[in-house]
Amino acid sequence: MELSGIAAYLVSFFTFVGIYGILALGLNMQWGFTGQFNIGIAGFFAVGAYTSAILTTPESPWHLGGFGQPFLVGVLGAVIVSALVGLLIGWITARLRTDYLAIATIGIAETLRLIIANESWLTNGVRGMSGIDRPFSDFFQALGLSSAMGSLIVVAAFLAGVYFLVERARQSPWGRVLRAIRENEPATEAAGKNIGRFRLEAFVVGSAIMGLGGALYAHYFGFLSPEAFLPLYGTFLVWVMLIAGGSGNNLGALVGAVVIWTIWSGSEFVMSASLPEGYGGYAGPLRVILIGVLLQVILIARPEGLLPERAPQAIATTRRERARQQ
Amino acid sequence: MYILVELLQLSIYGIVLGSILTLGAIGVSMIFGILRFAHFAHGDLITVGAYTGLGFLMMTNAPFWFALPAGMAGAAIIAVLIDQTVYKRIRRRQPVILLISSFGIGLILRSFVQIIWGPHVFSFPGGIQRPWLVWELAIIPNHVWIFLAALIIVTLLHLFLTRTRVGKAMRAMSDNMDLALITGIPAERIIMITWLLGGALAAGAGVLLGLDSRLTPTMGWNILLPVFAAAIVGGIGRPYGAIAGGMLIGLAMEISTLFLEPSYKPAVAFLIMVAVLIARPHGIFKGAW
């Protein structure tokens, strides 16, 4: 491969790592901190992606649109709409136990995928939406950068922003309540915390982050179809990333995104190079088996992940504690 | 008059679909009752059962109904193997860890089906059948066999649960785990039998589903949501409720095609499930199993 080919591949690689990193941070807010079992990530991902695509594309006879709004408006719309969907779902499922929440979320994700595939007036159905512009491509062109490189910079900036916010949230009293709910719900309630409200807030924030990831994906990839939001890509990989990296640990979520995306996309190279002629169709299922087995090994051998969760440093209240911390 | 005929015709399809869903939902319900987690690989276990039955037919040239016992035996063994190699090791942690593990197991099973059988669409031998005309209704012979097979399987299961020691022990464990363990019920053996039964029932659903339409690697995943809906509507952890839940979901899915696109059938099942979860979180039918 030529040098420019390698560079282009690395740009694409890190853009996907960034998008998956954002999804993993969103899931960490729900599962890692609060213990909410969302396996409908693909649904929020899709809502964000389609919202931003519809808001920003020029008029087309094939789907709803023609608003022609700038990239940032699309992203903002994606965050707001996915937060609203999260609010509605969180409100409906507020009283449900973990297993029921899991079934409800995957049901919503699959229903959203059915709507995207069937309501072609809205999304052009299975034929998909194209012509979604990359962010600020004129600006980056003026700087002499490709639009792909520009996407990577934008994704990295958003990732940094989200990381900063969720890390602040984790150390804040608000994040402490979420972890308390995860560890011991009755005790937290006895301490006077409004459990339903905190859970709903965490669910909505996590959903909004996932919607942001969806919008960034739409603008990087430029084409959307229901295929991209199958549970395998949209949900399962994100879960494996968070568990491998260490749920409850934001840095772990990012490490997981890098490691699992390296294995997932690297296995494509290895398989296409090593499978004999005519067996190329086996590559896809073999890669899924590889990731699936990896998940089982992690769950059995190292359930806390590569970077286990660590409690944030306690606020020193007495003189002796302060002295010990120094 | 026409709408009445249409409604009756769809009800027949609904009962057939309900019979298939019931077999899946009983397994989900039993596994939840004993192990306390929603088994997300159940849809793919259904697929594996159907393909195992088909594979048996291809290797032996046996009459086509042999696919049912062969598939059931195959999927039962596979279910126990999965439990012994994976689930058993993580059982003592939170049940929700089992849930995410089973999600991965489901994808692994589906990928194995894709590797072994390729992307082709298979169907059981028999071809297109000429329906019997009863009054204004068209009855496809296979639909009668599907209903009867499901009825026999459920009856045998009922006799097993109520007449044998192992069956009674299973019900006791599901009712009150601690009390059952104190009385000396061998937990590991009961769990193994739960997986045997759950796998066999899933394969039953798979073979009958394949008989109704065709075999594809995603056939089981596509009916997982209706199966869960049936189990929840019937009250999860209660296999007898799953029968009523399966029929209700099957009928609702088919009758909804009167006024909705048929591709929205899973969404109908899901909406009923959400409504039940909000209004009656323990299912709409009272009583334990």
XYZ file of C-alpha atoms in Angstrom:
615
model
C 0.000 0.000 0.000
C 1.238 3.478 -0.784
C 1.942 5.985 1.917
C -1.084 8.140 1.069
C -3.266 4.983 1.211
C -1.990 4.199 4.685
C -2.614 7.792 5.784
C -6.173 7.694 4.424
C -6.760 4.403 6.201
C -5.468 5.793 9.498
C -7.757 8.829 9.192
C -10.769 6.562 8.639
C -9.629 4.258 11.451
C -9.349 7.019 14.039
C -12.582 8.668 12.921
C -14.433 5.429 13.610
C -12.593 5.014 16.921
C -13.710 8.535 17.838
C -17.362 7.890 16.934
C -17.408 4.564 18.771
C -15.620 6.224 21.686
C -18.475 8.733 21.962
C -21.043 5.898 21.873
C -19.103 4.016 24.561
C -19.012 7.135 26.778
C -22.792 7.456 26.356
C -23.273 3.821 27.358
C -20.891 4.301 30.288
C -23.171 7.061 31.570
C -26.129 4.645 31.528
C -24.591 1.261 32.332
C -21.192 2.056 33.838
C -22.410 4.678 36.307
C -26.079 4.029 36.842
C -26.473 0.324 36.019
C -29.118 0.887 33.342
C -29.053 -1.879 30.786
C -29.555 -0.256 27.378
C -29.135 -2.637 24.444
C -30.876 -0.305 22.044
C -27.833 1.890 21.396
C -28.342 1.412 17.649
C -31.740 3.111 17.976
C -30.361 6.336 19.498
C -27.428 6.209 17.087
C -29.919 6.022 14.195
C -32.141 8.810 15.545
C -29.138 11.135 15.790
C -27.813 10.208 12.364
C -31.112 10.614 10.532
C -32.083 13.805 12.373
C -28.876 15.544 11.402
C -29.061 14.200 7.849
C -32.624 15.428 7.372
C -31.802 18.866 8.819
C -28.692 19.488 6.730
C -29.308 17.957 3.301
C -30.655 19.991 0.371
C -34.124 19.273 -0.940
C -34.546 15.798 -2.387
C -37.552 14.089 -3.944
C -36.682 10.844 -2.128
C -36.962 11.810 1.530
C -38.048 14.522 3.943
C -35.644 17.410 3.921
C -34.715 20.576 2.139
C -33.907 22.462 5.309
C -30.290 22.918 4.228
C -29.147 23.884 7.710
C -25.456 24.092 8.659
C -23.595 21.187 10.281
C -23.760 22.518 13.835
C -27.535 22.974 13.655
C -27.805 19.365 12.472
C -25.707 18.173 15.407
C -27.708 20.252 17.859
C -30.952 18.883 16.404
C -29.617 15.331 16.655
C -28.695 15.822 20.318
C -32.075 17.374 21.158
C -34.186 14.774 19.325
C -32.284 11.806 20.730
C -32.501 13.333 24.214
C -36.276 13.659 23.739
C -36.527 10.030 22.560
C -34.436 9.047 25.583
C -36.732 11.072 27.845
C -39.827 9.354 26.458
C -38.313 5.857 26.712
C -36.759 6.545 30.100
C -40.077 7.835 31.390
C -41.987 4.782 30.102
C -39.439 2.299 31.437
C -38.664 4.173 34.654
C -40.119 1.546 36.936
C -38.851 -1.481 35.036
C -36.217 -3.856 36.332
C -32.975 -4.434 34.456
C -34.117 -7.341 32.274
C -37.296 -5.597 31.236
C -35.384 -2.421 30.426
C -33.048 -4.502 28.250
C -35.929 -6.051 26.324
C -37.727 -2.709 26.037
C -34.668 -0.880 24.690
C -33.861 -3.480 22.049
C -37.531 -3.507 21.089
C -37.438 0.243 20.560
C -34.219 0.030 18.544
C -35.669 -2.670 16.282
C -38.946 -0.756 15.915
C -37.028 2.386 14.928
C -35.128 0.328 12.351
C -38.447 -0.967 10.964
C -39.729 2.616 10.713
C -36.540 3.761 8.940
C -36.794 0.840 6.503
C -40.521 1.256 5.801
C -41.340 4.969 5.915
C -39.603 5.969 2.712
C -41.197 9.443 2.647
C -39.087 10.188 5.743
C -35.813 8.357 5.113
C -35.955 6.901 1.584
C -36.271 3.458 3.220
C -33.779 0.724 2.388
C -32.372 2.707 -0.568
C -30.855 5.049 1.980
C -29.959 8.742 2.166
C -26.922 10.165 0.422
C -25.334 13.557 -0.167
C -24.720 14.367 3.499
C -21.866 16.870 3.589
C -18.732 16.526 5.664
C -18.356 19.218 8.342
C -16.720 22.533 7.398
C -15.190 21.052 4.244
C -14.650 24.511 2.681
C -12.822 25.732 5.747
C -10.538 22.689 5.887
C -9.952 22.901 2.133
C -8.732 26.461 2.580
C -6.279 25.122 5.143
C -5.120 22.498 2.642
C -6.651 19.523 4.476
C -8.881 16.829 3.014
C -12.532 16.683 4.079
C -11.847 13.297 5.731
C -9.052 14.838 7.817
C -11.440 17.662 8.671
C -14.031 15.132 9.861
C -11.431 13.502 12.051
C -10.542 16.851 13.636
C -14.215 17.646 14.270
C -14.889 14.167 15.718
C -11.806 14.462 17.943
C -12.964 17.872 19.186
C -16.421 16.562 20.054
C -14.908 13.471 21.704
C -12.682 15.672 23.861
C -15.672 17.816 24.829
C -17.839 14.824 25.735
C -14.982 13.225 27.670
C -14.429 16.392 29.664
C -18.145 16.658 30.497
C -18.686 13.012 31.516
C -15.492 13.029 33.558
C -16.699 16.144 35.401
C -20.072 14.488 35.861
C -18.406 11.397 37.319
C -16.557 13.397 39.967
C -19.520 15.595 40.810
C -22.062 14.893 43.568
C -24.494 14.044 40.782
C -22.225 11.233 39.532
C -21.807 9.993 43.100
C -25.569 9.609 43.443
C -25.677 7.622 40.187
C -23.052 5.195 41.470
C -24.881 4.946 44.768
C -28.058 3.982 42.894
C -26.121 1.316 41.005
C -24.581 -0.117 44.163
C -27.510 0.077 46.548
C -30.806 1.478 45.450
C -32.794 1.201 48.708
C -30.001 2.842 50.711
C -29.813 5.732 48.241
C -33.540 6.190 48.431
C -33.354 6.119 52.220
C -30.739 8.882 51.987
C -33.439 11.053 50.482
C -32.448 10.958 46.825
C -35.123 10.968 44.152
C -34.009 7.789 42.384
C -36.401 8.000 39.453
C -35.260 11.505 38.617
C -31.526 10.719 38.747
C -31.973 7.622 36.610
C -34.000 9.496 34.035
C -31.356 12.231 33.890
C -28.569 9.712 33.350
C -30.571 7.909 30.676
C -31.348 11.136 28.807
C -27.738 12.376 28.959
C -26.462 8.996 27.720
C -29.037 8.963 24.897
C -28.081 12.496 23.823
C -24.392 11.490 23.672
C -25.313 8.485 21.510
C -27.344 10.776 19.233
C -24.300 13.030 18.876
C -22.277 9.981 17.819
C -24.949 9.217 15.220
C -24.807 12.735 13.770
C -21.004 12.620 13.476
C -21.248 9.222 11.766
C -23.782 10.559 9.243
C -21.562 13.502 8.300
C -18.400 11.448 8.072
C -19.837 8.546 6.082
C -22.158 10.647 3.914
C -24.623 7.804 3.366
C -27.220 6.274 5.703
C -29.246 3.087 5.332
C -31.037 0.872 7.864
C -28.252 -1.731 7.450
C -25.846 0.467 9.406
C -28.072 0.284 12.472
C -28.261 -3.482 12.876
C -27.732 -4.522 16.524
C -24.320 -5.974 15.640
C -22.639 -2.700 14.624
C -24.717 -0.199 16.540
C -25.104 -2.006 19.847
C -22.996 -5.108 20.297
C -19.589 -3.634 19.404
C -20.192 -0.715 21.779
C -21.014 -3.091 24.619
C -17.893 -5.174 23.994
C -15.816 -1.962 23.923
C -17.152 -0.747 27.259
C -16.822 -4.129 28.984
C -13.348 -4.741 27.567
C -12.173 -1.271 28.529
C -13.726 -1.292 31.979
C -17.279 -0.161 32.624
C -17.536 2.757 35.010
C -14.209 4.140 33.785
C -14.408 6.829 31.085
C -10.794 6.385 30.040
C -11.465 2.643 29.956
C -14.358 3.222 27.552
C -11.973 5.007 25.175
C -9.269 2.348 25.549
C -11.920 -0.274 24.826
C -12.978 1.591 21.680
C -9.373 1.654 20.411
C -8.631 -2.001 21.270
C -11.872 -3.526 19.976
C -11.947 -1.410 16.816
C -8.327 -2.450 16.146
C -9.281 -6.122 16.515
C -12.515 -5.735 14.543
C -11.073 -3.842 11.576
C -7.705 -5.622 11.769
C -9.427 -9.002 11.543
C -10.830 -7.899 8.174
C -7.306 -7.602 6.788
C -6.139 -10.865 8.307
C -9.170 -12.768 7.023
C -9.061 -11.370 3.498
C -5.353 -12.178 3.334
C -5.536 -15.665 4.802
C -8.849 -17.142 3.625
C -8.493 -19.243 0.468
C -10.092 -18.098 -2.779
C -13.871 -18.479 -2.830
C -14.207 -18.465 0.945
C -14.405 -14.674 1.278
C -18.045 -14.936 2.380
C -16.888 -16.597 5.597
C -14.924 -13.528 6.714
C -17.931 -11.653 8.143
C -19.287 -14.473 10.339
C -15.763 -15.463 11.435
C -15.086 -11.901 12.621
C -18.341 -11.879 14.603
C -17.386 -15.194 16.206
C -13.968 -13.752 17.099
C -15.512 -10.727 18.869
C -18.219 -12.884 20.466
C -15.696 -15.338 21.900
C -13.512 -12.443 23.057
C -16.489 -11.046 25.011
C -17.055 -14.402 26.738
C -13.356 -14.665 27.642
C -13.371 -11.141 29.118
C -16.564 -11.821 31.087
C -15.102 -15.018 32.514
C -11.472 -14.031 33.029
C -11.406 -10.244 33.564
C -14.920 -8.908 34.147
C -13.613 -5.568 35.431
C -11.997 -4.796 32.053
C -8.565 -3.456 31.111
C -8.890 -0.319 33.260
C -11.083 -1.170 36.265
C -13.277 1.494 37.776
C -11.656 3.573 40.496
C -13.598 5.732 42.886
C -12.787 9.415 42.526
C -10.667 10.798 45.315
C -12.780 11.532 48.348
C -13.099 15.117 49.439
C -10.975 15.513 52.521
C -13.047 16.784 55.387
C -10.871 16.429 58.461
C -7.347 17.676 58.958
C -6.000 14.157 59.315
C -7.523 13.033 56.007
C -6.176 16.074 54.250
C -2.745 15.311 55.591
C -2.979 11.703 54.424
C -3.902 12.759 50.931
C -0.928 15.060 50.578
C -69.317 -10.700 5.600
C -66.034 -10.397 3.737
C -64.324 -8.774 6.707
C -65.535 -11.614 8.944
C -64.002 -14.231 6.644
C -60.801 -12.214 6.495
C -60.732 -11.975 10.284
C -61.241 -15.732 10.694
C -58.567 -16.453 8.100
C -56.081 -14.200 9.910
C -57.057 -15.825 13.212
C -56.012 -19.198 11.800
C -52.620 -17.730 10.850
C -52.501 -16.140 14.297
C -53.047 -19.451 16.076
C -50.328 -21.073 13.949
C -47.872 -18.260 14.727
C -49.019 -18.370 18.356
C -48.197 -22.091 18.561
C -44.658 -21.394 17.367
C -44.193 -18.406 19.708
C -45.529 -20.446 22.627
C -42.784 -23.066 22.283
C -40.123 -20.351 22.326
C -41.753 -18.388 25.138
C -42.087 -21.419 27.450
C -38.314 -21.929 27.219
C -37.569 -18.241 27.893
C -39.962 -18.303 30.837
C -38.493 -21.484 32.373
C -34.925 -20.219 32.036
C -35.945 -16.938 33.646
C -37.744 -18.784 36.441
C -34.714 -20.884 37.369
C -31.739 -18.677 36.407
C -33.279 -15.177 36.650
C -32.071 -13.755 33.362
C -33.592 -13.000 29.960
C -31.915 -15.394 27.537
C -31.090 -13.308 24.463
C -29.599 -16.243 22.528
C -32.971 -17.979 22.476
C -33.871 -16.691 19.013
C -30.650 -18.059 17.580
C -31.183 -21.334 19.425
C -34.470 -21.506 17.489
C -32.504 -21.048 14.248
C -29.935 -23.681 15.221
C -32.738 -26.158 15.996
C -34.359 -25.640 12.598
C -31.076 -26.089 10.721
C -30.115 -29.137 12.798
C -33.422 -30.741 11.824
C -32.826 -29.898 8.167
C -29.277 -31.251 8.351
C -30.553 -34.538 9.762
C -32.999 -34.874 6.862
C -30.284 -34.160 4.308
C -27.950 -36.758 5.789
C -30.447 -39.567 6.309
C -33.273 -39.143 3.777
C -35.681 -39.807 6.646
C -39.334 -38.718 6.319
C -39.633 -34.976 6.890
C -41.255 -35.104 10.326
C -38.038 -36.663 11.703
C -36.639 -33.134 11.547
C -38.614 -32.299 14.685
C -37.111 -34.851 17.142
C -33.676 -34.575 15.520
C -33.628 -30.793 15.784
C -34.911 -30.901 19.350
C -32.222 -33.361 20.423
C -29.518 -31.315 18.689
C -30.507 -27.950 20.139
C -30.987 -29.463 23.622
C -27.398 -30.758 23.586
C -26.076 -27.434 22.227
C -27.951 -25.496 24.951
C -26.414 -27.656 27.694
C -22.941 -27.317 26.152
C -23.263 -23.507 26.075
C -24.352 -23.490 29.716
C -21.523 -25.748 30.832
C -18.779 -23.899 28.946
C -19.902 -20.269 29.389
C -22.960 -19.461 31.477
C -21.982 -21.747 34.360
C -18.774 -19.771 34.901
C -20.519 -16.412 35.229
C -23.709 -17.597 36.898
C -22.649 -16.559 40.379
C -22.254 -12.906 39.393
C -25.110 -10.526 38.572
C -27.743 -12.137 36.320
C -27.452 -9.154 33.999
C -23.906 -10.235 33.093
C -25.454 -13.477 31.832
C -27.761 -11.353 29.703
C -24.950 -9.575 27.834
C -23.085 -12.858 27.546
C -26.130 -14.499 25.959
C -26.407 -11.607 23.492
C -22.892 -12.524 22.322
C -23.654 -16.244 22.283
C -26.618 -15.514 20.016
C -24.377 -13.722 17.513
C -21.881 -16.602 17.643
C -24.602 -19.191 16.952
C -25.973 -17.129 14.050
C -22.485 -16.806 12.556
C -21.923 -20.563 12.781
C -25.191 -21.153 10.912
C -24.018 -18.698 8.241
C -20.655 -20.437 7.921
C -22.040 -23.970 7.752
C -25.054 -23.282 5.543
C -23.998 -20.229 3.575
C -26.277 -17.429 2.528
C -28.735 -19.693 0.660
C -32.371 -19.921 1.687
C -33.515 -23.450 2.529
C -36.935 -24.919 3.072
C -38.167 -28.256 4.330
C -39.194 -30.744 1.639
C -42.878 -30.711 0.774
C -43.122 -27.842 -1.620
C -46.089 -25.550 -2.037
C -49.256 -27.135 -0.713
C -52.740 -26.812 -2.086
C -54.884 -25.456 0.745
C -58.032 -27.250 1.873
C -61.152 -25.167 1.414
C -63.388 -25.305 4.459
C -66.418 -23.085 3.972
C -64.797 -19.801 2.816
C -61.524 -20.460 4.609
C -58.307 -21.735 3.105
C -56.481 -24.110 5.434
C -52.916 -25.064 4.570
C -52.204 -28.679 5.631
C -48.855 -27.719 7.168
C -50.645 -25.294 9.482
C -52.671 -28.177 10.915
C -49.506 -30.197 11.492
C -47.781 -27.225 13.136
C -50.664 -26.730 15.550
C -50.909 -30.454 16.387
C -47.143 -30.803 16.884
C -47.071 -27.809 19.227
C -50.062 -29.221 21.114
C -48.344 -32.592 21.589
C -45.073 -30.991 22.728
C -46.845 -28.743 25.247
C -48.929 -31.666 26.562
C -45.807 -33.807 27.053
C -44.129 -30.902 28.851
C -47.164 -30.467 31.084
C -47.096 -34.167 32.033
C -43.366 -33.899 32.729
C -43.728 -30.845 34.957
C -46.665 -32.192 36.986
C -46.059 -35.967 37.110
C -42.300 -36.457 37.506
C -40.039 -35.732 40.461
C -37.665 -33.677 38.338
C -40.526 -31.619 36.934
C -41.871 -30.901 40.395
C -38.370 -29.968 41.570
C -38.097 -27.488 38.692
C -41.342 -25.835 39.668
C -40.216 -25.684 43.275
C -36.917 -24.014 42.341
C -38.705 -21.450 40.248
C -41.195 -20.725 43.032
C -38.766 -20.320 45.871
C -35.092 -20.983 45.218
C -33.900 -20.937 48.836
C -36.655 -23.174 50.121
C -36.078 -25.640 47.286
C -32.337 -25.801 47.922
C -32.883 -26.419 51.653
C -35.016 -29.428 50.816
C -32.033 -30.930 49.015
C -32.983 -30.443 45.378
C -29.842 -30.991 43.244
C -29.584 -27.493 41.734
C -26.970 -28.233 39.074
C -28.929 -31.161 37.701
C -32.161 -29.165 37.584
C -30.401 -26.324 35.768
C -29.060 -28.798 33.216
C -32.539 -30.226 32.638
C -33.911 -26.686 32.262
C -31.438 -26.080 29.438
C -32.266 -29.447 27.846
C -35.957 -28.583 27.833
C -35.424 -24.946 26.801
C -33.204 -25.975 23.895
C -35.594 -28.722 22.773
C -38.589 -26.370 22.878
C -36.667 -23.694 20.971
C -35.807 -26.246 18.276
C -39.466 -27.264 18.155
C -40.359 -23.640 17.463
C -37.577 -23.450 14.864
C -38.570 -26.563 12.899
C -42.238 -25.534 12.901
C -41.318 -21.996 11.849
C -39.200 -23.422 9.031
C -42.123 -25.598 7.991
C -44.368 -22.525 7.898
C -42.013 -20.470 5.731
C -38.306 -20.847 5.005
C -35.016 -21.218 6.860
C -32.728 -18.186 7.051
C -29.890 -17.436 9.504
C -31.906 -14.571 11.003
C -35.250 -16.421 11.298
C -34.884 -16.861 15.048
C -33.537 -13.404 15.794
C -36.506 -11.942 13.915
C -39.030 -13.670 16.176
C -37.077 -13.133 19.416
C -38.964 -9.951 20.226
C -42.427 -11.561 19.766
C -41.194 -14.533 21.851
C -40.138 -12.215 24.677
C -43.429 -10.357 24.311
C -45.328 -13.648 24.686
C -43.296 -14.605 27.767
C -43.803 -11.195 29.394
C -47.506 -10.923 28.572
C -47.943 -14.363 30.117
C -45.902 -13.334 33.150
C -42.179 -14.095 32.785
C -41.112 -17.092 34.874
C -44.507 -18.759 34.369
C -44.483 -21.261 31.486
C -48.245 -21.817 31.532
C -48.844 -18.102 31.093
C -46.543 -18.278 28.064
C -49.141 -20.394 26.244
C -51.801 -17.706 26.617
C -49.228 -14.993 25.920
C -48.060 -16.748 22.765
C -51.575 -17.081 21.405
C -52.455 -13.487 22.235
C -49.313 -12.095 20.586
C -49.681 -14.415 17.565
C -53.301 -13.382 16.992
C -52.554 -9.679 17.488
C -49.624 -9.798 15.040
C -51.633 -11.454 12.255
C -54.844 -9.470 12.749
C -52.866 -6.206 12.741
C -52.128 -6.819 9.043
C -55.723 -5.769 8.355
C -54.698 -2.161 8.891
C -50.862 -2.100 9.077
C -47.969 -3.020 6.796
C -47.088 -6.678 7.487
C -43.443 -5.677 8.120
C -44.619 -3.903 11.286
C -45.759 -7.195 12.878
C -42.824 -7.338 15.366
C -43.563 -3.741 16.379
C -47.162 -4.725 17.209
C -45.890 -7.476 19.497
C -43.515 -5.010 21.086
C -46.182 -2.351 21.704
C -48.448 -4.873 23.435
C -45.503 -5.939 25.566
C -44.706 -2.362 26.617
C -48.367 -1.733 27.448
C -48.424 -4.861 29.639
C -45.129 -3.919 31.284
C -46.505 -0.526 32.280
C -49.981 -1.616 33.341
C -49.339 -5.090 34.792
C -45.592 -5.709 35.224
C -46.188 -9.267 36.414
C -48.161 -10.346 33.355
C -51.873 -10.418 32.739
C -52.474 -13.917 34.050
C -52.514 -14.727 37.714
C -51.096 -17.717 39.537
C -47.798 -19.585 39.653
C -46.885 -22.534 37.457
